[in-house]
Short mmCIF file of C-alpha atoms in Angstrom, two decimals:
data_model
loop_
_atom_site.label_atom_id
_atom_site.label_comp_id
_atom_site.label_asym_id
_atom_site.label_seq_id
_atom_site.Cartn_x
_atom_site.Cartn_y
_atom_site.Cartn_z
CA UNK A 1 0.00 0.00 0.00
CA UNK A 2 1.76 2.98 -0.85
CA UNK A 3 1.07 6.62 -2.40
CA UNK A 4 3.48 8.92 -4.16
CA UNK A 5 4.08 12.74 -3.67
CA UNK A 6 6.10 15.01 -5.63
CA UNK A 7 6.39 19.08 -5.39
CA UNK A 8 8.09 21.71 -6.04
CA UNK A 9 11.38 20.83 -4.30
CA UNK A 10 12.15 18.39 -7.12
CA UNK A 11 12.11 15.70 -5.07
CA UNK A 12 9.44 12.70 -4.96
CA UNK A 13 9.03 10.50 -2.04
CA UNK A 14 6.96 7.24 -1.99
CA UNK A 15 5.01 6.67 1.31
CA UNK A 16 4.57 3.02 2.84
CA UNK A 17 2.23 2.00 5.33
CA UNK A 18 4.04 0.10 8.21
CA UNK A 19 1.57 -0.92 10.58
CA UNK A 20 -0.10 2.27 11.40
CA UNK A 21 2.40 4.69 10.11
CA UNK A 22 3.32 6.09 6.52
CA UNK A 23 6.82 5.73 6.08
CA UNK A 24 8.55 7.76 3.65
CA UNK A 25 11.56 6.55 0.81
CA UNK A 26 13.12 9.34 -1.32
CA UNK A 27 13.18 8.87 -5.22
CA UNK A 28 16.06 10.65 -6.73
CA UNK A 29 14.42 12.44 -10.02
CA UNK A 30 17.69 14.03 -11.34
CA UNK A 31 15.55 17.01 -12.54
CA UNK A 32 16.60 20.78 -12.02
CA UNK A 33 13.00 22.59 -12.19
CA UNK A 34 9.28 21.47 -10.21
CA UNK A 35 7.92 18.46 -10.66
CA UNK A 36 4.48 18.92 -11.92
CA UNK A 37 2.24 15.78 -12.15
CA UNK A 38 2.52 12.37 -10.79
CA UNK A 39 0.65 8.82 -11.94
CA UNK A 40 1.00 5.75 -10.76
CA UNK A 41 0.83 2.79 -13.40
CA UNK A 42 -1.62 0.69 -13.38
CA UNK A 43 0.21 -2.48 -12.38
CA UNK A 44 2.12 -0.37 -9.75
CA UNK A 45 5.45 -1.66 -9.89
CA UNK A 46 6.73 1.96 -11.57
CA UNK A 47 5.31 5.82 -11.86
CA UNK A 48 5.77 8.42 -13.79
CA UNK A 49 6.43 11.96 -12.70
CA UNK A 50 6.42 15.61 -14.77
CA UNK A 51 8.02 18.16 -14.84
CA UNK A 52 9.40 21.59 -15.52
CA UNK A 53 13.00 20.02 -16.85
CA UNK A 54 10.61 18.98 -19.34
CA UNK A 55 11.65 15.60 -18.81
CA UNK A 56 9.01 12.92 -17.73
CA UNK A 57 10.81 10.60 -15.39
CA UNK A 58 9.65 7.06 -15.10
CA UNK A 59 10.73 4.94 -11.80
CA UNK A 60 10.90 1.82 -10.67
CA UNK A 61 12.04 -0.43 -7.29
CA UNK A 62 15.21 -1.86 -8.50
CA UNK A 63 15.19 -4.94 -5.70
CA UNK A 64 18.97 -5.48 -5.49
CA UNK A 65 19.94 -1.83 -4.10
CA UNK A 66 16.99 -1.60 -2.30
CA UNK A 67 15.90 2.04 -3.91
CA UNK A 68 13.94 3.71 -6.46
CA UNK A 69 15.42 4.52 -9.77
CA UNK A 70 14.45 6.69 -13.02
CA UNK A 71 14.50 6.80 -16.44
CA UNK A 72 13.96 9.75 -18.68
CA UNK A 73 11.96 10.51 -21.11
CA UNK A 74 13.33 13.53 -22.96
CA UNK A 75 13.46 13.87 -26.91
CA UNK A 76 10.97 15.77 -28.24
CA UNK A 77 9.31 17.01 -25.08
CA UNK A 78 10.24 20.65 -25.31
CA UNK A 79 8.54 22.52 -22.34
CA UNK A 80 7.15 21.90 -18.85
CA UNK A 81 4.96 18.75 -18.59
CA UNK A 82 1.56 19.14 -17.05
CA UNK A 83 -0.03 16.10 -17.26
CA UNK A 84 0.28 12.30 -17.32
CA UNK A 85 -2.18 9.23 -17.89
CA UNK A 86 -1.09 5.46 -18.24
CA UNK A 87 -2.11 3.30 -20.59
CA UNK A 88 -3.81 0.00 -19.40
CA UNK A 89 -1.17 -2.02 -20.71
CA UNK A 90 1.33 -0.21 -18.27
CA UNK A 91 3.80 0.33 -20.90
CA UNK A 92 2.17 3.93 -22.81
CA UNK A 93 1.93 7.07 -21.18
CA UNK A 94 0.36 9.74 -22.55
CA UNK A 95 2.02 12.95 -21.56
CA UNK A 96 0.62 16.69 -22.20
CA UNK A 97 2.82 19.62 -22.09
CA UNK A 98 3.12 23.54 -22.05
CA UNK A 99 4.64 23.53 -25.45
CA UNK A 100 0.57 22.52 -26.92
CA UNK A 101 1.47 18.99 -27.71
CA UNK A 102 0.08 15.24 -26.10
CA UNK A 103 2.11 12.88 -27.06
CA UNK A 104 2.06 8.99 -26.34
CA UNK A 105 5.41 7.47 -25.29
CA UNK A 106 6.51 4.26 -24.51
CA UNK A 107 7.57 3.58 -20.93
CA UNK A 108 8.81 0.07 -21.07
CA UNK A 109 10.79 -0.72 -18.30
CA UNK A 110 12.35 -4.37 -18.85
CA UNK A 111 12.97 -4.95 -15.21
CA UNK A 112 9.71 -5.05 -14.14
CA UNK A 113 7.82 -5.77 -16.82
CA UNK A 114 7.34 -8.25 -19.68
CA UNK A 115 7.48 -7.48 -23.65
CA UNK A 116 4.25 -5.57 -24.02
CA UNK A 117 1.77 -6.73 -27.50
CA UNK A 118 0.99 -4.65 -29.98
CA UNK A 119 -1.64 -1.90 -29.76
CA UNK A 120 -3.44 0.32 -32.03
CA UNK A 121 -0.85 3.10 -30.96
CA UNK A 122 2.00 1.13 -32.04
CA UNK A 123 3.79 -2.30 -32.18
CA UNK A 124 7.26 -1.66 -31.60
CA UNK A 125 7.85 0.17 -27.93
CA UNK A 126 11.53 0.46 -26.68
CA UNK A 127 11.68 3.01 -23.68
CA UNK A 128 11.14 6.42 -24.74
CA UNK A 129 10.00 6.00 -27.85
CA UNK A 130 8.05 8.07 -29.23
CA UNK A 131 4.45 6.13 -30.48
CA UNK A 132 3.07 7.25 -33.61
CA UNK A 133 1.18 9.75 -31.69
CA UNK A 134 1.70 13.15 -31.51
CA UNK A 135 -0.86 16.08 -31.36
CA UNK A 136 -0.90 18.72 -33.95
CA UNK A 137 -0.69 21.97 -32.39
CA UNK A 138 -3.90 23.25 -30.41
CA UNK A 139 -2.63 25.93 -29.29
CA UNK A 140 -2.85 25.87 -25.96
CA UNK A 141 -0.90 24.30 -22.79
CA UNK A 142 -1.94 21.08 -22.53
CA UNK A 143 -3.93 20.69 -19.09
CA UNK A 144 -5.16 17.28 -18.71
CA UNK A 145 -4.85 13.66 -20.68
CA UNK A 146 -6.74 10.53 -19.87
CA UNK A 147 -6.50 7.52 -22.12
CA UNK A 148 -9.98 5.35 -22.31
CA UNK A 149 -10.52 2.42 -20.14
CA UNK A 150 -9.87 0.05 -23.04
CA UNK A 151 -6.81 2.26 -24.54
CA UNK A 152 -7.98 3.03 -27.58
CA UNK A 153 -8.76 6.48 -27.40
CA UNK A 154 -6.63 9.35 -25.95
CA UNK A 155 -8.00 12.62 -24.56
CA UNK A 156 -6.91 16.38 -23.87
CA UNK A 157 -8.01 19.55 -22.57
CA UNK A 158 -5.80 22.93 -23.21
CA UNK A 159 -5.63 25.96 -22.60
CA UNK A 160 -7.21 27.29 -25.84
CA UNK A 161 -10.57 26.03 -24.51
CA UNK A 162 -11.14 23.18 -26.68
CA UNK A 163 -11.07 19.59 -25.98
CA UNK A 164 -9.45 16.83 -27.90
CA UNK A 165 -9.87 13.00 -28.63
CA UNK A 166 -7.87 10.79 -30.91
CA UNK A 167 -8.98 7.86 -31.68
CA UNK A 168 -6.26 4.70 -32.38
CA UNK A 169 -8.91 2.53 -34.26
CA UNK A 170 -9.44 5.42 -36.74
CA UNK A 171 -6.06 5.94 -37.52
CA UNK A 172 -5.13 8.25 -34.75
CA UNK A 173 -7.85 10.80 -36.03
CA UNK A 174 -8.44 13.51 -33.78
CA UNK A 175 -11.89 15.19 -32.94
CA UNK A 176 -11.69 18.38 -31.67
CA UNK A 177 -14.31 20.82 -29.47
CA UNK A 178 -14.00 24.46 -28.74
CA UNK A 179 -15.92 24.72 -26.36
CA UNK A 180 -17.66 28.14 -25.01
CA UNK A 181 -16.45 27.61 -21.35
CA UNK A 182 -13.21 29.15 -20.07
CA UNK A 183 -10.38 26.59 -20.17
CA UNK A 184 -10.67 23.45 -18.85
CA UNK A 185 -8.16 22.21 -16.46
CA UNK A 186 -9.17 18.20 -16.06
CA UNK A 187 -10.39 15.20 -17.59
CA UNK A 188 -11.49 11.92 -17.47
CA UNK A 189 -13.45 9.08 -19.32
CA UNK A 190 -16.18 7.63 -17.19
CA UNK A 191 -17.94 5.34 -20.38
CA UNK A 192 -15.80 4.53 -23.33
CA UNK A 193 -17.96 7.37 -24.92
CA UNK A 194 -18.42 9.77 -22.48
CA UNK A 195 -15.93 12.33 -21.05
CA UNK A 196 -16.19 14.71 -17.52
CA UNK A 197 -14.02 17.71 -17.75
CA UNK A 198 -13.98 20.54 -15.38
CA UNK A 199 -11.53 23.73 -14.65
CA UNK A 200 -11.70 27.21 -14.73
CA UNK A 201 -15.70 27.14 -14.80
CA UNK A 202 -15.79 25.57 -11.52
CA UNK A 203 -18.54 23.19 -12.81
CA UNK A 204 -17.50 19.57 -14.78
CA UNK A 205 -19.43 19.49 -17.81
CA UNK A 206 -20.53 16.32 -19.85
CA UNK A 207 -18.86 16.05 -23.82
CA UNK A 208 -19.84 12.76 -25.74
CA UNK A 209 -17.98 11.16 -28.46
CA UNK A 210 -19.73 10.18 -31.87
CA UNK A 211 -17.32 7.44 -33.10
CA UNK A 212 -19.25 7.11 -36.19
CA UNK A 213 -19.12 10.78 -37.35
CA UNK A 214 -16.09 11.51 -35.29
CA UNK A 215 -17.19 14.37 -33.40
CA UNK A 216 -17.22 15.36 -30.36
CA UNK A 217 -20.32 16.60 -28.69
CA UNK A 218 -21.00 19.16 -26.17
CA UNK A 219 -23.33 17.22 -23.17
CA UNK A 220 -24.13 19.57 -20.70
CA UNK A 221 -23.55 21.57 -18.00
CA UNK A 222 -23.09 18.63 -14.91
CA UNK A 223 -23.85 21.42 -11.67
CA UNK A 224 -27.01 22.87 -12.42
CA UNK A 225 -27.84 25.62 -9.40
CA UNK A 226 -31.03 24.93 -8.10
CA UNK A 227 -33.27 28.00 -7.94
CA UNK A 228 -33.11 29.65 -4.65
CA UNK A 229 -35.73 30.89 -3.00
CA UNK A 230 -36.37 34.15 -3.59
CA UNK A 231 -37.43 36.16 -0.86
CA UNK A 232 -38.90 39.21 -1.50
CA UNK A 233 -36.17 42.31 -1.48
CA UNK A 234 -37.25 45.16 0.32
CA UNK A 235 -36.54 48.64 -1.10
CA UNK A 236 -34.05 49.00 1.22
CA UNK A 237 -31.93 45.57 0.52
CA UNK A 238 -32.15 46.61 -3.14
CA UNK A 239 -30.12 49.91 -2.44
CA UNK A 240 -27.80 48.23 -0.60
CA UNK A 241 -27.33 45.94 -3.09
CA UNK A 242 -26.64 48.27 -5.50
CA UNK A 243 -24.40 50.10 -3.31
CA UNK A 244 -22.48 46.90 -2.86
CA UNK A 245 -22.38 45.16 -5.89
CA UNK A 246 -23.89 47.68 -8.83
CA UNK A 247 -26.81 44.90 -8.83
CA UNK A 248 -30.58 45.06 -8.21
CA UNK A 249 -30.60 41.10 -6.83
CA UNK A 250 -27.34 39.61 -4.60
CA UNK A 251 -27.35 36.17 -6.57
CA UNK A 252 -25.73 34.95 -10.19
CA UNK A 253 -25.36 37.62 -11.71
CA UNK A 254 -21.81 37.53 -13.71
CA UNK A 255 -19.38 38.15 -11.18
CA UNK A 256 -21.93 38.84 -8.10
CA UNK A 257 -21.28 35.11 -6.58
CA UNK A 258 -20.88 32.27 -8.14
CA UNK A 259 -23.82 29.82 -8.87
CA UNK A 260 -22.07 26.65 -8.37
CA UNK A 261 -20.72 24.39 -5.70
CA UNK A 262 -17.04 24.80 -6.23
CA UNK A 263 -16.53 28.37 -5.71
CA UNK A 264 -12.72 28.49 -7.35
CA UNK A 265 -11.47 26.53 -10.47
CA UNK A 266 -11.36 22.83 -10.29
CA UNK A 267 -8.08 21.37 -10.81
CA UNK A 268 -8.90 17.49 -10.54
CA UNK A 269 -11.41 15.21 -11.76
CA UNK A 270 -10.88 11.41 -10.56
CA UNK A 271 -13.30 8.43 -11.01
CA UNK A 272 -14.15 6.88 -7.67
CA UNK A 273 -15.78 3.78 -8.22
CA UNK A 274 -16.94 1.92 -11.04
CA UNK A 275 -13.59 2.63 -13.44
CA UNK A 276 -13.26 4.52 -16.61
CA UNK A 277 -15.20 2.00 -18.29
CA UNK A 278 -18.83 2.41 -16.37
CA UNK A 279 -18.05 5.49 -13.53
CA UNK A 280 -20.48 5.26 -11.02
CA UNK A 281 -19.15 8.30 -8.51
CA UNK A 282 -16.36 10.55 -9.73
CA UNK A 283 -14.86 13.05 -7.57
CA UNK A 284 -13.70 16.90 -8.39
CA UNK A 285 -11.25 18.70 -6.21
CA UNK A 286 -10.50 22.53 -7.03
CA UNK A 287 -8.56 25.57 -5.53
CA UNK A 288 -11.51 26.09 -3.17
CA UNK A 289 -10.06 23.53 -1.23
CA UNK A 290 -13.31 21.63 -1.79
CA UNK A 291 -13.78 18.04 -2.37
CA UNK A 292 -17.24 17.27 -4.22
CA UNK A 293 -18.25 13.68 -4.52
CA UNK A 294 -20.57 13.02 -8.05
CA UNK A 295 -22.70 10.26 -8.26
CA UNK A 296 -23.93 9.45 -11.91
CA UNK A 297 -26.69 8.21 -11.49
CA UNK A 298 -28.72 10.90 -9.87
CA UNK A 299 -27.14 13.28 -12.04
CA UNK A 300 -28.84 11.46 -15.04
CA UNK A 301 -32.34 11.30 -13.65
CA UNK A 302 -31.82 15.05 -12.33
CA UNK A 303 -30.40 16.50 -15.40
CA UNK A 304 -33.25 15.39 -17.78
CA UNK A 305 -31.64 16.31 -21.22
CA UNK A 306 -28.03 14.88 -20.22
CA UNK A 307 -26.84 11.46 -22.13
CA UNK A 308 -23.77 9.40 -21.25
CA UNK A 309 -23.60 7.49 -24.31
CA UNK B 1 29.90 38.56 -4.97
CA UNK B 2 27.70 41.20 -4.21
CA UNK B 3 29.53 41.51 -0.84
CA UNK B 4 33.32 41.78 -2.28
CA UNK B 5 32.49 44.19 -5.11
CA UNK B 6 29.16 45.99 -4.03
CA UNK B 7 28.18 44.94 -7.83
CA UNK B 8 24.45 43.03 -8.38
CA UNK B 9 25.13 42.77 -12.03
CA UNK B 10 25.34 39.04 -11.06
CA UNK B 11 21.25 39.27 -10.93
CA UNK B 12 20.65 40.57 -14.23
CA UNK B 13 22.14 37.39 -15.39
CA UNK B 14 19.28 35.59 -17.60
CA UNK B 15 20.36 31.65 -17.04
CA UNK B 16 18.01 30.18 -18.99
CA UNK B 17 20.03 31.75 -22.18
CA UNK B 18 22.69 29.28 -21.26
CA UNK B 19 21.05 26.46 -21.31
CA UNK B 20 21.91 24.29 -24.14
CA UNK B 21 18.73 22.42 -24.30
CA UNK B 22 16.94 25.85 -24.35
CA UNK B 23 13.28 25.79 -26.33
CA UNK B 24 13.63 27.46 -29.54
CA UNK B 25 10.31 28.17 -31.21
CA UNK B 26 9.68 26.45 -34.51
CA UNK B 27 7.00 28.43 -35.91
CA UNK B 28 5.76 26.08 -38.92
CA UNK B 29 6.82 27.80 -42.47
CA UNK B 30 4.23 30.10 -43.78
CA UNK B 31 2.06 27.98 -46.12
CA UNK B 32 2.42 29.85 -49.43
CA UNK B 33 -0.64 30.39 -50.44
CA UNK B 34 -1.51 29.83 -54.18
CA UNK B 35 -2.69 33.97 -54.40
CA UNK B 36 -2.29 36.64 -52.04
CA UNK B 37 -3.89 35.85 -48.55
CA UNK B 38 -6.17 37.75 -47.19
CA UNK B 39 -9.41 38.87 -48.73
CA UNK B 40 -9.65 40.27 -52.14
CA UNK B 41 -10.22 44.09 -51.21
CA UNK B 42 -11.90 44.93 -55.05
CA UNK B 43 -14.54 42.05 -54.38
CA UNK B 44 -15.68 43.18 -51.37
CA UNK B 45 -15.89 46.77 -52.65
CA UNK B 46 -17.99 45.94 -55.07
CA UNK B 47 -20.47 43.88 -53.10
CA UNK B 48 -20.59 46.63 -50.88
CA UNK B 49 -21.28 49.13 -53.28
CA UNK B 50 -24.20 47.00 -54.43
CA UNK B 51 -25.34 47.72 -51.10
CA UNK B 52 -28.45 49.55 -51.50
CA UNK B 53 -30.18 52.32 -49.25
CA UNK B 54 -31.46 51.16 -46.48
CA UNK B 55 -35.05 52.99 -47.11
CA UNK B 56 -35.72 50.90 -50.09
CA UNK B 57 -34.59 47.37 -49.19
CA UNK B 58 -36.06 45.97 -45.74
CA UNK B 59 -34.28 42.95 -44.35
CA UNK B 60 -30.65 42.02 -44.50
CA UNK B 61 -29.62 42.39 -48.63
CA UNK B 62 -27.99 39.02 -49.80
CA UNK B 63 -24.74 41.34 -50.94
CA UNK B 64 -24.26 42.75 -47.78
CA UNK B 65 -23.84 38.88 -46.15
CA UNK B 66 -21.58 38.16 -49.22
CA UNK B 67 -19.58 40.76 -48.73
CA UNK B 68 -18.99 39.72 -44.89
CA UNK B 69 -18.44 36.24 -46.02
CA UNK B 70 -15.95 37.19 -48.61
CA UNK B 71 -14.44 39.64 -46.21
CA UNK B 72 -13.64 36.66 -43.74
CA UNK B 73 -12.59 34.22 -46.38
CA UNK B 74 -9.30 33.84 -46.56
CA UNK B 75 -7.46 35.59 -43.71
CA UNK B 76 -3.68 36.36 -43.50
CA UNK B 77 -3.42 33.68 -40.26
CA UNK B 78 -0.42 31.33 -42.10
CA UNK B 79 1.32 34.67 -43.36
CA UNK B 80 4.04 36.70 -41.53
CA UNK B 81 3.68 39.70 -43.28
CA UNK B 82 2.23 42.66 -41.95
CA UNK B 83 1.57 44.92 -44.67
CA UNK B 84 -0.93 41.54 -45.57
CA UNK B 85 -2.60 41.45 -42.04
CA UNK B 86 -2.85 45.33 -42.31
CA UNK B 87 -4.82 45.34 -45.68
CA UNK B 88 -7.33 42.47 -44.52
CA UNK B 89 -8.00 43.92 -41.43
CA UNK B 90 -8.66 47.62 -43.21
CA UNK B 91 -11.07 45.59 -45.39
CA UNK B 92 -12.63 43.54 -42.43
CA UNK B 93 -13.26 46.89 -40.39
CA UNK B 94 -14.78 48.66 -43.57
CA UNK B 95 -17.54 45.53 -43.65
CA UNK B 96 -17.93 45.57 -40.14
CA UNK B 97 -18.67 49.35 -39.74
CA UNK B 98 -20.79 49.49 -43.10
CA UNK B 99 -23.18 46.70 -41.19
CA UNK B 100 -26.20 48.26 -39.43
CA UNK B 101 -26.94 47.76 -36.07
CA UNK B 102 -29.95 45.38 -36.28
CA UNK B 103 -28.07 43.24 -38.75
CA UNK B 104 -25.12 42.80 -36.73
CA UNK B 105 -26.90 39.56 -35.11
CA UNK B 106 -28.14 37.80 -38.60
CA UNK B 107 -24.93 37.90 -39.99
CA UNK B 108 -22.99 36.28 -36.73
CA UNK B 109 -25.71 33.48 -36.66
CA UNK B 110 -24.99 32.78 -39.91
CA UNK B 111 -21.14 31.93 -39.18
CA UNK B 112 -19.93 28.77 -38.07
CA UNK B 113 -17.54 28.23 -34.93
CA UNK B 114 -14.50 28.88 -36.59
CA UNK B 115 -16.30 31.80 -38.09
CA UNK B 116 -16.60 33.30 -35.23
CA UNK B 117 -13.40 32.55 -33.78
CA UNK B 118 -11.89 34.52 -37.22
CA UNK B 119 -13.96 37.60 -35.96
CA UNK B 120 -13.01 37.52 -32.84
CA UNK B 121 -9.75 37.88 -33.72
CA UNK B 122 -10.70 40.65 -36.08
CA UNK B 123 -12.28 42.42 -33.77
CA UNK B 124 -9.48 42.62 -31.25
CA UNK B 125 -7.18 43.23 -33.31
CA UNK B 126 -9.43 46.23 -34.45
CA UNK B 127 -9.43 47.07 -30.74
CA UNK B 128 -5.89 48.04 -30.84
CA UNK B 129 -6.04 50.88 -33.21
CA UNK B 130 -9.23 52.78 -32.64
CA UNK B 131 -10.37 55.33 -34.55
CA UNK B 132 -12.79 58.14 -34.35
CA UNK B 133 -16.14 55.43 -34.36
CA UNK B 134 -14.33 52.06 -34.96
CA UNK B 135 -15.04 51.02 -30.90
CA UNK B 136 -18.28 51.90 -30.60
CA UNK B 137 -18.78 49.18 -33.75
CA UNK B 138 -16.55 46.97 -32.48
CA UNK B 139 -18.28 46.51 -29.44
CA UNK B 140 -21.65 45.90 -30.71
CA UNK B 141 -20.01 43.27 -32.82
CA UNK B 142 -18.27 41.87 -29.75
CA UNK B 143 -21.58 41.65 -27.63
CA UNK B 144 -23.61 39.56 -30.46
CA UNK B 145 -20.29 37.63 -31.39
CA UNK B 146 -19.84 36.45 -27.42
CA UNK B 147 -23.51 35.60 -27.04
CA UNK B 148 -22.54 32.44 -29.67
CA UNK B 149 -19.00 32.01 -29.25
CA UNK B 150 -19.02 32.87 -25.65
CA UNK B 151 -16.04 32.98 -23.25
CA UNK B 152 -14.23 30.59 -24.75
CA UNK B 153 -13.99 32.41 -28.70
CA UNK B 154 -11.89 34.96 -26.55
CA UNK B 155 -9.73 32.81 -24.95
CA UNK B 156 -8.86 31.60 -28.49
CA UNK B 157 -8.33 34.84 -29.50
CA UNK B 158 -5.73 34.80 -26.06
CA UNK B 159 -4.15 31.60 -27.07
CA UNK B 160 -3.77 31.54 -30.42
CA UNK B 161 -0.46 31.89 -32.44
CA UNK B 162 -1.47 32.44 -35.81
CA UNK B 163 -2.52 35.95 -35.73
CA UNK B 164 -4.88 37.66 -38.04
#
């Protein structure tokens, strides 16, 4: 049982549960800036961590030192790396970066891991190598990557508020969004068709993916305010309000107070239960320092026009 | 250092410069366009000359459309040169000021997104040289373009690197 932190000091430690108490190991990175984003893999014998060296550096337990090790990834990143997602065959890792590209690498790490099979990305995967995959430039920093539950598809969020999905079964063809929202910040698959994203908004927000046409589809809006009760202003609450916010009523107008829960901009979107595959609860964490639990179901009988395909 | 020789010229020091495996920008060559890029300024003159009084002809005239259309068709984004971007964008703003008011909204609806996007970029970059009524236009145009392209056709506008 173990979880992995990184920060800002460059350094990344891997916590251990002994008995009752996390014990901490320190993972040399070799990097000189921040390190940004952290994943474990899904078989987790190795992670991947990155960073502002614009490296991504992949480590592993090597048993017969007793410590953590690291590879790096390097050629053709070429600016800070935001965001990480593993493939489910624990060998590609889809990495998106400030300098507007994802890009699919391989992370095969022959000490803990056997000769991974062919995928739709790409047959041949020594360590660092760079898959066939490589986004043409949105143009913004790349914010957040997740790769489907099955693999196959590969999506990204950036700065330039549109949202991206390529799709290895149709030759790598990418779909893209722009959406009418400020930039999003995370994403995540929670059916093979159906993608939560979330960020500066400070609501997650449903897009769909139409294999068959290739397009991707805005779904809706997923934190719909309920009306509040409206008491009845007096003259003198109006003036005040005025004099306080140049508004005739206190509530959602632009600017006056936000209308949804997270008050600040989301930064994480993770799928609790159920998997990428069929999400059942996903969870949103944002600079409000709030944690909001989602449960799918209720937001599909609430929401009456939403789909997850 | 500073100590020894009172001297901070130490901090002006830029080490990033140093660094060999500094990012260089590779800005993709400019696609050279079969003609000149940017819209063909004698083709929209002429559809806007066509335009006729407004006393006569109620509704939005089918030139007046074209002439946005052909206006936006086009645009200098690929190009590096500026006396290019300048002549489009005198061409653009001409359109966009000849429009009136009530039309404004017809003609946006009839864009698609990366319609708007292109006149949102316009607009902006219209924003940067005002002249004596240009604003005043330009924000009309900006309200009905940001009811369809919302926030996020500015943020483009923010982001992109292929200027208009």
């Amino acid at each position: 049982m173990s979880l992995e932190v990184n920060g800002k000091d460059r350094n990344a430690y891997v916590w251990t549960l002994k008995g009752r108490t996390w014990k901490p190991t320190l993972v040399i990175l070799r990097i000189n800036r921040a390190a940004r984003c952290v994943r474990w893999a899904p078989s987790e014998k190795k992670f991947a961590v990155g960073s502002g060296s614009r490296v991504t550096s992949i480590c592993y337990f090597e048993q017969e030192n007793d410590w953590w090790v690291c590879k790096h990834i390097k050629k053709p990143i070429r600016s800070t790396v935001l965001s990480l997602d593993w493939h489910p065959n624990n060998v590609l890792l889809a990495a998106g970066s400030c300098d507007f590209k994802c890009r699919i690498f391989s992370a095969y790490i022959k000490e803990v891991e056997e000769r991974p099979a062919p995928t739709p990305w790409g047959s041949k995967m020594p360590f660092g190598e760079l898959m066939m995959f490589e986004s043409s430039s949105s143009c913004g920093w790349v914010h957040g990557v997740c790769f489907s539950a099955n693999g196959s598809r590969v999506a990204w969020v950036s700065h330039d508020s549109t949202v991206c999905l390529a799709d290895a079964d149709k030759k790598m063809a990418v779909a893209t969004l722009a959406s009418e929202t400020l930039p999003l910040l995370a994403v995540t698959f929670i059916t093979e068709n159906s993608l939560v994203a979330a960020g500066h908004d400070c609501f997650p927000v449903l897009f769909t993916y139409d294999s068959a046409a290739g397009k991707l589809n805005f779904g809706g809006r997923l934190d719909v305010p309920k009306q509040s009760s409206q008491h009845g202003l007096t003259a003198r609450e109006c003036f005040q309000n005025l004099d306080k916010k140049e508004s005739s009523e206190g509530s959602a107008a632009a600017g006056a107070g936000l209308d949804s829960l997270h008050k600040n901009s989301i930064s994480q979107t993770s799928v609790l239960s159920g998997g990428k595959a069929k999400c059942s609860q996903f969870c949103t964490t944002g600079m409000d320092g709030g944690m909001s639990i989602w449960d799918v179901k209720s937001l599909e009988s609430a929401l009456k026009d939403l789909k997850i395909v | 250092m500073a100590r020894n020789t009172l001297s901070s010229r130490f901090r002006r020091v830029d080490i990033d410069e140093f660094d060999e495996n500094k990012f260089v920008d590779e800005q993709e060559e400019a696609a050279a366009a079969a003609g000149e890029p940017g819209p063909d300024p004698s083709e929209v003159d002429g559809l806007l000359r066509q335009y006729p009084s407004p006393a006569r002809r109620p509704g939005l005239p089918w030139d007046m459309l074209r002439a946005f259309h052909a206006a936006l068709r086009n645009s200098p984004v690929n190009t590096k040169n500026q006396a290019v971007k300048e002549r489009a964008q005198g061409v653009v703003l001409k359109v966009l000021t000849n429009f009136k008011s009530s039309e404004i909204e017809q003609a946006v609806q009839s864009l698609d997104r990366n319609g708007i996007d292109l006149l949102m970029k316009y607009i902006y970059k219209g924003f940067e040289k005002p002249t004596e009524n240009s604003s005043a236009v330009l924000l009309q145009w900006h309200e009905k373009a940001l009811a369809v392209g919302g926030l996020g056709s500015i943020i483009r506008v923010l982001t992109a690197r292929k200027t208009v």
